[in-house]
Coordinates of C-alpha atoms and ligand atoms in Angstrom, one line a residue:
M1 CA 59.0 191.4 110.1
R2 CA 62.4 192.6 109.0
S3 CA 64.5 190.6 106.7
I4 CA 66.6 187.6 107.9
P5 CA 69.9 189.4 107.2
D6 CA 68.7 192.3 109.3
N7 CA 67.4 190.0 112.1
L8 CA 70.7 188.2 112.1
Q9 CA 72.6 191.5 112.4
A10 CA 70.3 192.6 115.3
V11 CA 70.8 189.3 117.1
K12 CA 74.6 189.6 116.7
E13 CA 74.4 193.0 118.2
R14 CA 72.4 191.7 121.2
I15 CA 75.0 189.0 121.7
A16 CA 77.9 191.4 121.6
G17 CA 76.1 193.8 123.9
A18 CA 75.4 191.1 126.5
A19 CA 79.0 189.8 126.2
R20 CA 80.5 193.2 126.8
A21 CA 78.2 193.9 129.7
A22 CA 79.5 190.7 131.3
G23 CA 83.1 191.6 130.5
R24 CA 83.4 188.9 127.9
D25 CA 84.7 188.9 124.4
P26 CA 81.7 188.7 122.0
A27 CA 83.7 186.2 119.9
T28 CA 83.3 183.6 122.7
V29 CA 79.6 183.3 122.1
T30 CA 78.5 181.2 119.0
L31 CA 75.2 181.9 117.3
L32 CA 73.2 178.8 116.4
A33 CA 70.2 179.6 114.1
V34 CA 67.2 177.4 115.1
S35 CA 65.4 176.8 111.8
K36 CA 62.8 174.2 112.9
T37 CA 59.4 174.6 111.1
H38 CA 60.9 177.1 108.7
A39 CA 61.4 176.4 105.0
P40 CA 64.7 175.6 103.4
A41 CA 64.5 178.9 101.5
L42 CA 64.8 180.8 104.7
I43 CA 67.9 178.7 105.7
R44 CA 69.4 179.7 102.4
Q45 CA 68.8 183.4 103.1
A46 CA 70.6 183.0 106.4
Y47 CA 73.4 181.1 104.7
D48 CA 73.8 183.9 102.2
A49 CA 74.1 186.3 105.1
G50 CA 77.0 184.3 106.5
Q51 CA 75.2 181.9 109.0
R52 CA 76.6 178.3 108.9
A53 CA 75.3 176.5 112.0
F54 CA 71.6 175.5 112.2
G55 CA 69.5 173.7 114.8
E56 CA 66.6 171.4 114.1
N57 CA 64.3 169.5 116.5
Y58 CA 62.5 167.0 114.4
L59 CA 64.6 164.3 112.7
Q60 CA 62.5 163.8 109.5
E61 CA 62.1 167.5 108.9
A62 CA 65.9 167.9 109.3
L63 CA 66.7 165.1 106.9
D64 CA 64.4 166.6 104.3
K65 CA 66.1 170.0 104.6
M66 CA 69.6 168.5 104.4
A67 CA 68.6 166.7 101.2
Q68 CA 67.3 170.0 99.8
L69 CA 70.3 172.1 100.9
G70 CA 72.9 169.4 100.3
E71 CA 75.2 171.6 98.2
L72 CA 75.6 174.1 101.1
A73 CA 78.4 173.6 103.7
L74 CA 76.1 173.7 106.8
E75 CA 76.7 172.5 110.3
W76 CA 73.7 170.7 111.7
H77 CA 72.8 170.5 115.4
L78 CA 70.0 168.3 116.8
L79 CA 68.1 170.0 119.5
G80 CA 65.0 167.7 119.9
P81 CA 64.6 164.7 122.1
L82 CA 66.4 161.7 120.7
Q83 CA 64.7 158.3 120.5
S84 CA 67.0 155.3 120.7
N85 CA 65.5 153.7 117.5
K86 CA 66.4 156.8 115.5
T87 CA 70.0 157.2 116.3
R88 CA 71.5 155.9 113.1
A89 CA 70.4 158.8 110.9
V90 CA 71.5 161.2 113.6
A91 CA 74.9 159.6 113.8
E92 CA 75.3 159.7 110.1
R93 CA 74.0 163.2 109.3
F94 CA 74.4 165.6 112.2
D95 CA 77.5 167.4 113.5
W96 CA 76.2 168.0 117.0
V97 CA 73.6 166.6 119.3
H98 CA 72.6 168.8 122.3
T99 CA 70.1 166.5 123.9
V100 CA 72.1 163.5 125.2
D101 CA 70.7 162.4 128.5
R102 CA 71.1 158.6 128.5
E103 CA 74.1 156.4 128.2
K104 CA 72.3 153.9 126.1
V105 CA 71.4 156.4 123.4
A106 CA 75.0 157.8 123.5
R107 CA 76.4 154.3 123.0
R108 CA 74.3 153.8 119.9
L109 CA 75.3 157.1 118.5
A110 CA 79.0 156.2 119.0
Q111 CA 78.6 152.8 117.5
Q112 CA 76.7 154.2 114.5
R113 CA 78.9 157.1 113.8
P114 CA 80.6 156.3 110.4
A115 CA 84.3 155.7 110.7
A116 CA 85.0 158.2 107.9
L117 CA 83.4 161.1 109.9
A118 CA 84.9 163.1 112.8
P119 CA 83.6 162.1 116.2
L120 CA 80.0 163.4 116.8
N121 CA 80.0 166.5 119.0
V122 CA 77.7 165.9 122.0
L123 CA 76.3 167.9 124.9
V124 CA 74.7 166.5 128.0
Q125 CA 71.3 168.0 128.5
V126 CA 70.8 169.0 132.1
N127 CA 67.3 169.2 133.7
I128 CA 68.0 172.4 135.5
S129 CA 64.4 173.3 136.3
G130 CA 63.4 170.1 138.1
E131 CA 59.9 169.0 137.4
A132 CA 59.3 171.7 134.9
S133 CA 60.9 169.5 132.2
K134 CA 61.2 165.8 131.7
S135 CA 64.2 165.9 129.4
G136 CA 67.7 166.0 130.7
V137 CA 69.7 164.5 133.6
A138 CA 69.6 165.8 137.1
P139 CA 72.5 168.1 137.9
A140 CA 73.8 165.5 140.5
D141 CA 74.1 162.9 137.7
V142 CA 75.8 165.0 135.0
A143 CA 79.4 164.0 136.0
T144 CA 78.6 160.3 135.8
L145 CA 77.1 160.5 132.3
A146 CA 79.9 162.9 131.2
A147 CA 82.5 160.3 132.3
A148 CA 80.8 157.6 130.3
L149 CA 80.5 159.8 127.2
A150 CA 84.2 160.9 127.4
A151 CA 85.2 157.3 127.1
M152 CA 83.4 156.8 123.8
K153 CA 85.8 157.2 120.9
K154 CA 83.3 158.3 118.2
L155 CA 81.8 160.9 120.4
R156 CA 83.4 164.2 121.4
L157 CA 81.9 165.5 124.6
R158 CA 81.9 169.3 124.3
G159 CA 79.8 170.5 127.2
L160 CA 76.3 171.0 128.6
M161 CA 73.0 172.2 127.3
A162 CA 70.0 173.4 129.3
I163 CA 66.6 175.0 128.8
P164 CA 65.6 177.0 131.9
E165 CA 61.8 177.3 132.3
P166 CA 60.2 180.5 130.9
G167 CA 60.7 183.4 133.4
A168 CA 63.4 181.5 135.3
P169 CA 65.3 183.7 137.8
Q170 CA 68.9 184.7 137.1
S171 CA 70.0 182.2 139.8
R172 CA 68.9 179.3 137.5
Y173 CA 71.3 180.5 134.8
R174 CA 74.0 180.8 137.4
E175 CA 73.4 177.2 138.6
I176 CA 74.0 175.8 135.2
G177 CA 77.0 178.1 134.6
D178 CA 78.5 176.9 137.9
L179 CA 77.9 173.3 137.0
F180 CA 79.6 173.8 133.6
R181 CA 82.6 175.6 135.2
G182 CA 82.9 172.8 137.8
L183 CA 83.3 170.1 135.1
R184 CA 85.0 172.1 132.4
S185 CA 88.7 171.3 133.2
E186 CA 88.1 167.7 134.2
F187 CA 86.4 166.8 130.9
G188 CA 88.0 169.5 128.6
L189 CA 84.6 171.1 128.0
D190 CA 84.3 174.2 125.8
T191 CA 80.6 174.6 125.1
L192 CA 77.7 175.8 127.3
S193 CA 74.5 175.8 125.1
L194 CA 72.2 178.1 127.0
G195 CA 69.9 180.9 125.9
M196 CA 67.2 181.5 123.3
S197 CA 65.5 184.5 121.7
D198 CA 63.9 185.7 125.0
D199 CA 66.7 185.0 127.4
M200 CA 70.1 185.2 125.6
E201 CA 71.2 188.1 127.8
A202 CA 70.6 186.2 131.1
A203 CA 72.5 183.2 129.6
I204 CA 75.5 185.1 128.3
A205 CA 75.8 186.8 131.7
E206 CA 76.4 183.4 133.3
G207 CA 78.8 182.1 130.7
S208 CA 76.8 180.7 127.8
T209 CA 79.1 180.0 124.8
L210 CA 76.4 179.1 122.4
V211 CA 72.9 180.6 122.1
R212 CA 70.1 178.9 120.2
I213 CA 68.1 181.5 118.4
G214 CA 65.0 180.8 116.4
T215 CA 62.2 183.5 116.6
A216 CA 64.5 186.5 116.7
I217 CA 66.0 185.4 113.3
F218 CA 63.1 183.7 111.5
G219 CA 60.0 185.1 113.1
E220 CA 57.2 183.3 114.9
R221 CA 56.7 179.6 114.3
S222 CA 53.2 178.3 113.4
K223 CA 51.7 176.7 116.5
V224 CA 50.4 173.7 114.5
R225 CA 53.8 172.7 113.3
D226 CA 55.3 173.3 116.7
A227 CA 53.1 170.6 118.3
A228 CA 54.4 168.0 115.9
Ligands
PLP301 C1 62.9 176.0 119.4 C2 64.2 176.0 120.3 C3 65.0 177.1 120.4 C4 64.7 178.5 119.8 O1 63.8 179.2 120.5 P1 63.4 180.7 120.2 O2 62.7 181.1 121.4 O3 62.5 180.6 119.0 O4 64.7 181.4 120.0 C5 66.1 177.0 121.2 N1 66.4 175.8 121.8 C6 65.6 174.7 121.7 C7 66.0 173.5 122.4 C8 64.5 174.8 121.0 O5 63.7 173.7 120.9

């Protein structure tokens, strides 16, 4: 495997190429480095190469890393499913949550967000692939949840997030892109979190503004840890 700085550079070139191919400014696509299962030392290497935004799936693992990297000015994004009994630490420690799919959980996040911190940035996770995934709200229910979130003062609704099933056709990416564009002006959205190591080009072609990239930056994850 090449070094993390080299991988980051290669990913940025892929993003820029995909953006240009879609007639978009590469600067409109943010790179989120997904560091789950990887050691804090690797996050530090990415930080030294200029990366600031990191995504984690497992709460305890993320809190441990935050404690070890506390002196770095990092932006933390939660990508994993969120249990309603674990919202407090998320509200206190994260900058973004990509996986909001229930009003009850959102309400707890809003209530528990410390007054001294800026509103928590949230995305509605959309279940774009139907039965293939259990997380996320159905496309038909997104506007209702978005309206509820938009009214919560300590949350800042930024947009939508989706995980198309592996090998999904381009039309799946277009569906989520269309859903995002349909709600964008009503709710002042600016973020479509879509695309991973294997499908960032398909996502950027349909309007993704944030790609979540793990493997292409940090290498393969160990399967054992992944199952946690
Ligand atoms: C793990 C994960 C990623 C990163 O996937 P890669 O294929 O390693 O780039 C992106 N998004 C979510 C929600 C993830 O859980």
